[in-house]
mmCIF file of C-alpha atoms and ligand atoms in Angstrom:
data_model
loop_
_atom_site.group_PDB
_atom_site.id
_atom_site.type_symbol
_atom_site.label_atom_id
_atom_site.label_comp_id
_atom_site.label_asym_id
_atom_site.label_seq_id
_atom_site.Cartn_x
_atom_site.Cartn_y
_atom_site.Cartn_z
ATOM 1 C CA UNK A 1 -24.409 69.679 -12.423
ATOM 2 C CA UNK A 2 -24.657 65.917 -12.743
ATOM 3 C CA UNK A 3 -21.198 64.033 -12.478
ATOM 4 C CA UNK A 4 -20.589 60.221 -13.516
ATOM 5 C CA UNK A 5 -17.246 58.245 -12.470
ATOM 6 C CA UNK A 6 -17.000 55.049 -13.750
ATOM 7 C CA UNK A 7 -13.677 53.218 -11.846
ATOM 8 C CA UNK A 8 -12.543 49.736 -10.898
ATOM 9 C CA UNK A 9 -12.340 51.426 -7.034
ATOM 10 C CA UNK A 10 -15.343 52.906 -6.602
ATOM 11 C CA UNK A 11 -13.926 53.285 -2.408
ATOM 12 C CA UNK A 12 -11.191 55.777 -4.339
ATOM 13 C CA UNK A 13 -14.297 58.487 -4.698
ATOM 14 C CA UNK A 14 -15.026 58.490 -0.902
ATOM 15 C CA UNK A 15 -13.778 61.902 -0.214
ATOM 16 C CA UNK A 16 -16.481 63.327 -2.740
ATOM 17 C CA UNK A 17 -18.778 62.611 0.563
ATOM 18 C CA UNK A 18 -16.574 65.055 2.376
ATOM 19 C CA UNK A 19 -16.324 68.854 2.656
ATOM 20 C CA UNK A 20 -17.367 71.234 0.150
ATOM 21 C CA UNK A 21 -18.122 68.701 -2.722
ATOM 22 C CA UNK A 22 -19.994 66.611 0.101
ATOM 23 C CA UNK A 23 -21.970 69.691 1.173
ATOM 24 C CA UNK A 24 -22.981 70.531 -2.625
ATOM 25 C CA UNK A 25 -24.167 67.181 -3.000
ATOM 26 C CA UNK A 26 -26.172 67.203 0.356
ATOM 27 C CA UNK A 27 -28.025 71.082 -1.061
ATOM 28 C CA UNK A 28 -28.700 69.898 -4.468
ATOM 29 C CA UNK A 29 -26.362 71.800 -6.222
ATOM 30 C CA UNK A 30 -24.559 68.409 -7.302
ATOM 31 C CA UNK A 31 -25.541 65.020 -8.381
ATOM 32 C CA UNK A 32 -22.494 62.606 -8.223
ATOM 33 C CA UNK A 33 -22.601 58.822 -9.126
ATOM 34 C CA UNK A 34 -19.944 56.369 -8.895
ATOM 35 C CA UNK A 35 -20.597 53.142 -11.131
ATOM 36 C CA UNK A 36 -18.117 49.810 -10.498
ATOM 37 C CA UNK A 37 -16.966 49.022 -14.201
ATOM 38 C CA UNK A 38 -17.025 45.334 -13.127
ATOM 39 C CA UNK A 39 -20.695 45.615 -13.675
ATOM 40 C CA UNK A 40 -20.148 45.464 -17.231
ATOM 41 C CA UNK A 41 -17.757 42.827 -17.347
ATOM 42 C CA UNK A 42 -19.101 39.437 -19.315
ATOM 43 C CA UNK A 43 -17.374 36.790 -17.378
ATOM 44 C CA UNK A 44 -17.138 34.587 -14.269
ATOM 45 C CA UNK A 45 -13.771 36.412 -13.326
ATOM 46 C CA UNK A 46 -15.148 40.041 -14.113
ATOM 47 C CA UNK A 47 -12.205 40.531 -16.430
ATOM 48 C CA UNK A 48 -11.323 44.141 -17.312
ATOM 49 C CA UNK A 49 -8.128 43.857 -18.926
ATOM 50 C CA UNK A 50 -6.113 41.864 -21.111
ATOM 51 C CA UNK A 51 -2.486 42.176 -22.409
ATOM 52 C CA UNK A 52 -1.332 44.454 -25.075
ATOM 53 C CA UNK A 53 -1.227 43.956 -28.984
ATOM 54 C CA UNK A 54 2.379 44.416 -30.168
ATOM 55 C CA UNK A 55 3.513 43.455 -27.158
ATOM 56 C CA UNK A 56 5.525 45.231 -23.786
ATOM 57 C CA UNK A 57 4.704 45.171 -19.862
ATOM 58 C CA UNK A 58 1.426 45.889 -18.069
ATOM 59 C CA UNK A 59 -2.130 45.184 -19.158
ATOM 60 C CA UNK A 60 -5.079 47.034 -21.423
ATOM 61 C CA UNK A 61 -8.214 47.723 -20.308
ATOM 62 C CA UNK A 62 -10.774 46.066 -22.994
ATOM 63 C CA UNK A 63 -13.124 48.237 -24.767
ATOM 64 C CA UNK A 64 -15.988 45.842 -24.870
ATOM 65 C CA UNK A 65 -16.567 46.415 -21.328
ATOM 66 C CA UNK A 66 -15.593 49.921 -21.246
ATOM 67 C CA UNK A 67 -17.789 50.606 -24.047
ATOM 68 C CA UNK A 68 -21.040 49.199 -22.922
ATOM 69 C CA UNK A 69 -20.244 51.078 -19.307
ATOM 70 C CA UNK A 70 -20.003 53.978 -21.288
ATOM 71 C CA UNK A 71 -23.632 53.381 -23.049
ATOM 72 C CA UNK A 72 -25.369 52.895 -20.224
ATOM 73 C CA UNK A 73 -23.944 55.631 -18.008
ATOM 74 C CA UNK A 74 -23.758 58.225 -20.966
ATOM 75 C CA UNK A 75 -27.135 57.335 -22.234
ATOM 76 C CA UNK A 76 -29.471 58.945 -19.419
ATOM 77 C CA UNK A 77 -32.334 57.070 -21.130
ATOM 78 C CA UNK A 78 -31.725 58.581 -24.387
ATOM 79 C CA UNK A 79 -33.248 61.853 -23.566
ATOM 80 C CA UNK A 80 -31.243 65.207 -23.786
ATOM 81 C CA UNK A 81 -27.971 66.261 -24.642
ATOM 82 C CA UNK A 82 -25.150 63.799 -24.329
ATOM 83 C CA UNK A 83 -22.512 64.531 -21.586
ATOM 84 C CA UNK A 84 -18.705 65.940 -21.861
ATOM 85 C CA UNK A 85 -16.605 62.859 -21.580
ATOM 86 C CA UNK A 86 -13.520 63.391 -19.242
ATOM 87 C CA UNK A 87 -10.854 60.762 -19.223
ATOM 88 C CA UNK A 88 -7.949 61.477 -16.856
ATOM 89 C CA UNK A 89 -4.706 60.056 -18.154
ATOM 90 C CA UNK A 90 -0.830 61.341 -18.291
ATOM 91 C CA UNK A 91 -1.007 61.558 -22.000
ATOM 92 C CA UNK A 92 -3.656 64.223 -21.583
ATOM 93 C CA UNK A 93 -3.403 67.770 -22.508
ATOM 94 C CA UNK A 94 -2.934 69.801 -19.072
ATOM 95 C CA UNK A 95 -5.369 70.450 -16.700
ATOM 96 C CA UNK A 96 -5.580 74.486 -15.956
ATOM 97 C CA UNK A 97 -7.758 76.804 -13.785
ATOM 98 C CA UNK A 98 -9.323 77.884 -17.387
ATOM 99 C CA UNK A 99 -10.387 74.135 -18.244
ATOM 100 C CA UNK A 100 -11.781 73.818 -14.630
ATOM 101 C CA UNK A 101 -14.025 77.022 -15.744
ATOM 102 C CA UNK A 102 -15.088 75.672 -18.941
ATOM 103 C CA UNK A 103 -16.168 72.428 -17.390
ATOM 104 C CA UNK A 104 -17.718 74.009 -14.633
ATOM 105 C CA UNK A 105 -20.176 75.461 -17.553
ATOM 106 C CA UNK A 106 -21.116 71.568 -18.613
ATOM 107 C CA UNK A 107 -23.960 70.511 -17.012
ATOM 108 C CA UNK A 108 -23.259 66.994 -17.177
ATOM 109 C CA UNK A 109 -19.614 65.168 -16.704
ATOM 110 C CA UNK A 110 -18.761 61.833 -17.020
ATOM 111 C CA UNK A 111 -15.132 60.850 -15.830
ATOM 112 C CA UNK A 112 -13.865 57.222 -17.091
ATOM 113 C CA UNK A 113 -11.025 56.431 -14.882
ATOM 114 C CA UNK A 114 -8.462 53.913 -16.196
ATOM 115 C CA UNK A 115 -5.888 51.701 -14.528
ATOM 116 C CA UNK A 116 -3.171 49.544 -15.530
ATOM 117 C CA UNK A 117 -1.413 50.731 -18.832
ATOM 118 C CA UNK A 118 -4.788 52.299 -20.153
ATOM 119 C CA UNK A 119 -7.413 51.934 -22.044
ATOM 120 C CA UNK A 120 -7.709 50.578 -25.421
ATOM 121 C CA UNK A 121 -7.591 53.554 -27.533
ATOM 122 C CA UNK A 122 -10.536 52.519 -29.459
ATOM 123 C CA UNK A 123 -12.975 53.393 -26.399
ATOM 124 C CA UNK A 124 -12.007 57.022 -26.440
ATOM 125 C CA UNK A 125 -12.749 57.116 -30.635
ATOM 126 C CA UNK A 126 -15.691 55.431 -30.516
ATOM 127 C CA UNK A 127 -17.236 57.329 -27.572
ATOM 128 C CA UNK A 128 -16.309 60.966 -29.661
ATOM 129 C CA UNK A 129 -18.226 59.966 -32.770
ATOM 130 C CA UNK A 130 -21.143 60.757 -30.132
ATOM 131 C CA UNK A 131 -20.168 62.971 -27.615
ATOM 132 C CA UNK A 132 -17.450 64.892 -26.730
ATOM 133 C CA UNK A 133 -14.109 63.690 -25.418
ATOM 134 C CA UNK A 134 -11.189 65.451 -23.175
ATOM 135 C CA UNK A 135 -8.238 63.428 -22.366
ATOM 136 C CA UNK A 136 -6.524 65.289 -19.464
ATOM 137 C CA UNK A 137 -3.494 65.171 -17.452
ATOM 138 C CA UNK A 138 -3.040 66.659 -14.100
ATOM 139 C CA UNK A 139 0.706 67.249 -13.927
ATOM 140 C CA UNK A 140 3.951 65.708 -15.447
ATOM 141 C CA UNK A 141 4.334 62.990 -13.475
ATOM 142 C CA UNK A 142 2.472 58.867 -13.221
ATOM 143 C CA UNK A 143 -0.452 58.033 -10.984
ATOM 144 C CA UNK A 144 -1.364 54.414 -11.018
ATOM 145 C CA UNK A 145 -4.860 55.325 -12.153
ATOM 146 C CA UNK A 146 -7.396 58.193 -13.025
ATOM 147 C CA UNK A 147 -9.168 58.430 -9.914
ATOM 148 C CA UNK A 148 -7.228 60.523 -7.648
ATOM 149 C CA UNK A 149 -6.902 62.786 -11.031
ATOM 150 C CA UNK A 150 -10.696 62.716 -11.330
ATOM 151 C CA UNK A 151 -10.920 63.828 -7.694
ATOM 152 C CA UNK A 152 -8.664 66.782 -8.459
ATOM 153 C CA UNK A 153 -10.664 68.116 -11.286
ATOM 154 C CA UNK A 154 -13.898 67.436 -9.498
ATOM 155 C CA UNK A 155 -12.546 69.724 -6.683
ATOM 156 C CA UNK A 156 -11.272 72.350 -8.708
ATOM 157 C CA UNK A 157 -14.631 72.191 -11.106
ATOM 158 C CA UNK A 158 -17.277 71.969 -7.853
ATOM 159 C CA UNK A 159 -15.964 74.850 -6.111
ATOM 160 C CA UNK A 160 -16.623 77.354 -9.131
ATOM 161 C CA UNK A 161 -20.208 76.170 -9.289
ATOM 162 C CA UNK A 162 -22.586 79.294 -7.947
ATOM 163 C CA UNK A 163 -23.444 78.939 -4.606
ATOM 164 C CA UNK A 164 -20.773 76.500 -3.805
ATOM 165 C CA UNK A 165 -17.986 78.749 -2.143
ATOM 166 C CA UNK A 166 -19.748 80.414 0.783
ATOM 167 C CA UNK A 167 -18.007 84.132 -0.147
ATOM 168 C CA UNK A 168 -17.938 84.131 -4.137
ATOM 169 C CA UNK A 169 -15.158 87.147 -3.313
ATOM 170 C CA UNK A 170 -12.753 84.271 -2.305
ATOM 171 C CA UNK A 171 -12.425 82.607 -5.702
ATOM 172 C CA UNK A 172 -11.316 86.088 -7.181
ATOM 173 C CA UNK A 173 -7.950 86.672 -5.348
ATOM 174 C CA UNK A 174 -6.431 83.422 -5.436
ATOM 175 C CA UNK A 175 -3.564 81.503 -6.955
ATOM 176 C CA UNK A 176 -4.092 81.473 -11.095
ATOM 177 C CA UNK A 177 -7.060 83.702 -10.433
ATOM 178 C CA UNK A 178 -7.321 86.411 -13.014
ATOM 179 C CA UNK A 179 -4.338 88.295 -12.615
ATOM 180 C CA UNK A 180 -2.347 85.410 -13.476
ATOM 181 C CA UNK A 181 0.017 85.768 -10.452
ATOM 182 C CA UNK A 182 0.640 83.259 -7.623
ATOM 183 C CA UNK A 183 -1.268 84.053 -4.031
ATOM 184 C CA UNK A 184 0.338 86.883 -1.612
ATOM 185 C CA UNK A 185 0.873 85.326 1.754
ATOM 186 C CA UNK A 186 -1.608 85.762 4.132
ATOM 187 C CA UNK A 187 -1.838 86.348 8.258
ATOM 188 C CA UNK A 188 -3.918 86.610 11.095
ATOM 189 C CA UNK A 189 -3.821 87.061 14.623
ATOM 190 C CA UNK A 190 -1.760 87.193 16.926
ATOM 191 C CA UNK A 191 0.560 90.211 15.538
ATOM 192 C CA UNK A 192 3.693 88.478 16.832
ATOM 193 C CA UNK A 193 4.466 84.834 17.196
ATOM 194 C CA UNK A 194 7.180 82.907 18.226
ATOM 195 C CA UNK A 195 9.352 85.988 17.681
ATOM 196 C CA UNK A 196 7.762 86.382 13.803
ATOM 197 C CA UNK A 197 5.867 89.547 13.000
ATOM 198 C CA UNK A 198 3.011 90.232 10.581
ATOM 199 C CA UNK A 199 3.944 93.104 7.892
ATOM 200 C CA UNK A 200 3.458 96.297 9.426
ATOM 201 C CA UNK A 201 1.713 97.503 6.091
ATOM 202 C CA UNK A 202 -1.154 94.913 6.735
ATOM 203 C CA UNK A 203 -1.648 96.453 10.270
ATOM 204 C CA UNK A 204 -1.784 100.056 9.075
ATOM 205 C CA UNK A 205 -5.290 100.069 7.794
ATOM 206 C CA UNK A 206 -4.036 101.611 5.001
ATOM 207 C CA UNK A 207 -5.905 100.216 2.053
ATOM 208 C CA UNK A 208 -3.778 101.548 -1.089
ATOM 209 C CA UNK A 209 -0.728 100.638 0.625
ATOM 210 C CA UNK A 210 -2.009 97.047 1.454
ATOM 211 C CA UNK A 211 -3.373 96.457 -2.377
ATOM 212 C CA UNK A 212 0.382 97.527 -3.392
ATOM 213 C CA UNK A 213 2.202 95.294 -0.919
ATOM 214 C CA UNK A 214 0.119 92.539 -2.050
ATOM 215 C CA UNK A 215 0.501 92.807 -5.903
ATOM 216 C CA UNK A 216 4.232 93.273 -5.035
ATOM 217 C CA UNK A 217 4.618 89.981 -3.217
ATOM 218 C CA UNK A 218 2.307 88.212 -5.728
ATOM 219 C CA UNK A 219 5.023 89.424 -8.629
ATOM 220 C CA UNK A 220 7.744 88.469 -6.557
ATOM 221 C CA UNK A 221 6.719 85.064 -5.471
ATOM 222 C CA UNK A 222 5.684 84.260 -9.000
ATOM 223 C CA UNK A 223 8.849 85.321 -9.964
ATOM 224 C CA UNK A 224 10.739 83.029 -8.062
ATOM 225 C CA UNK A 225 8.573 79.955 -8.173
ATOM 226 C CA UNK A 226 6.872 80.263 -11.826
ATOM 227 C CA UNK A 227 9.002 82.573 -13.872
ATOM 228 C CA UNK A 228 6.556 80.558 -16.893
ATOM 229 C CA UNK A 229 3.581 82.674 -15.520
ATOM 230 C CA UNK A 230 5.388 85.701 -15.578
ATOM 231 C CA UNK A 231 6.145 85.404 -19.482
ATOM 232 C CA UNK A 232 2.555 85.060 -19.810
ATOM 233 C CA UNK A 233 1.401 88.095 -18.356
ATOM 234 C CA UNK A 234 -0.368 90.650 -20.470
ATOM 235 C CA UNK A 235 2.751 93.511 -21.015
ATOM 236 C CA UNK A 236 -0.280 96.222 -20.515
ATOM 237 C CA UNK A 237 -1.320 94.604 -17.312
ATOM 238 C CA UNK A 238 1.942 95.484 -15.649
ATOM 239 C CA UNK A 239 2.411 99.244 -14.464
ATOM 240 C CA UNK A 240 5.870 100.964 -13.935
ATOM 241 C CA UNK A 241 5.855 99.966 -10.023
ATOM 242 C CA UNK A 242 5.184 96.239 -11.406
ATOM 243 C CA UNK A 243 8.555 96.261 -13.522
ATOM 244 C CA UNK A 244 10.394 97.611 -10.439
ATOM 245 C CA UNK A 245 9.676 94.593 -8.410
HETATM 246 CL CL1 6GU B 301 -4.901 62.451 -15.153
HETATM 247 N N1 6GU B 301 -3.852 60.156 -14.747
HETATM 248 C C1 6GU B 301 -2.726 59.213 -13.914
HETATM 249 N N2 6GU B 301 -2.698 57.912 -14.222
HETATM 250 N N3 6GU B 301 -1.797 59.661 -14.202
HETATM 251 C C2 6GU B 301 -1.678 61.217 -14.292
HETATM 252 C C3 6GU B 301 -2.410 61.641 -14.557
HETATM 253 C C4 6GU B 301 -3.599 61.068 -15.035
HETATM 254 N N4 6GU B 301 -2.274 63.195 -14.373
HETATM 255 C C5 6GU B 301 -0.799 62.966 -13.941
HETATM 256 N N5 6GU B 301 -0.206 61.928 -13.867
#
């Protein structure tokens, strides 16, 4: 997969050199390029923003600068299919595990990270005539810019690429995975620590009882913390024991 990121703060994307994403880049599974938006400015001051039409506080990022940047970054010498353009914005559709899986199937993503009050709306309008564009939010709170949101989305996507996570089994039984539940609590050695015991059932070696306990815990946690997820479960996927939890 190829990922391009356009930002006025390239240094904000430095964590992409670390850990699992950094390793994916080293092994060639992932090609990441970070671009400084100011390379496409037209004036001595390298201006990327201007005052908003209609008035109001803050500044808006200029369409001409973004237009030229995206023309260059998304052209790839004019060969092959266009990338999918992701615009992180608190006004976007919510990012989900399902969306991460969808993006992980794309060969090429371009992230356009805005700052200030956002990017002139015509930039998305214009890009959408040539490529698929998704304006995406990572949650109901406001960040100073799209960079951290892009990091979040890229980490969620890259760990789904084949060969990136060592044991693909670890992708299956996790929160927001296939069963629609939050993950059950986990424990390792020692069996007793600061007076706290690992639940007896996990030491029993009885796989059936362990699986039942884990499902009960997942159901209980999900009902407590995320009742909205319980409402979304397929009723046919619940057994009688589930309903008693
Ligand atoms: Cl994607 N961008 C910004 N600036 N703030 C956010 C966000 C994105 N998602 C939630 N808050």
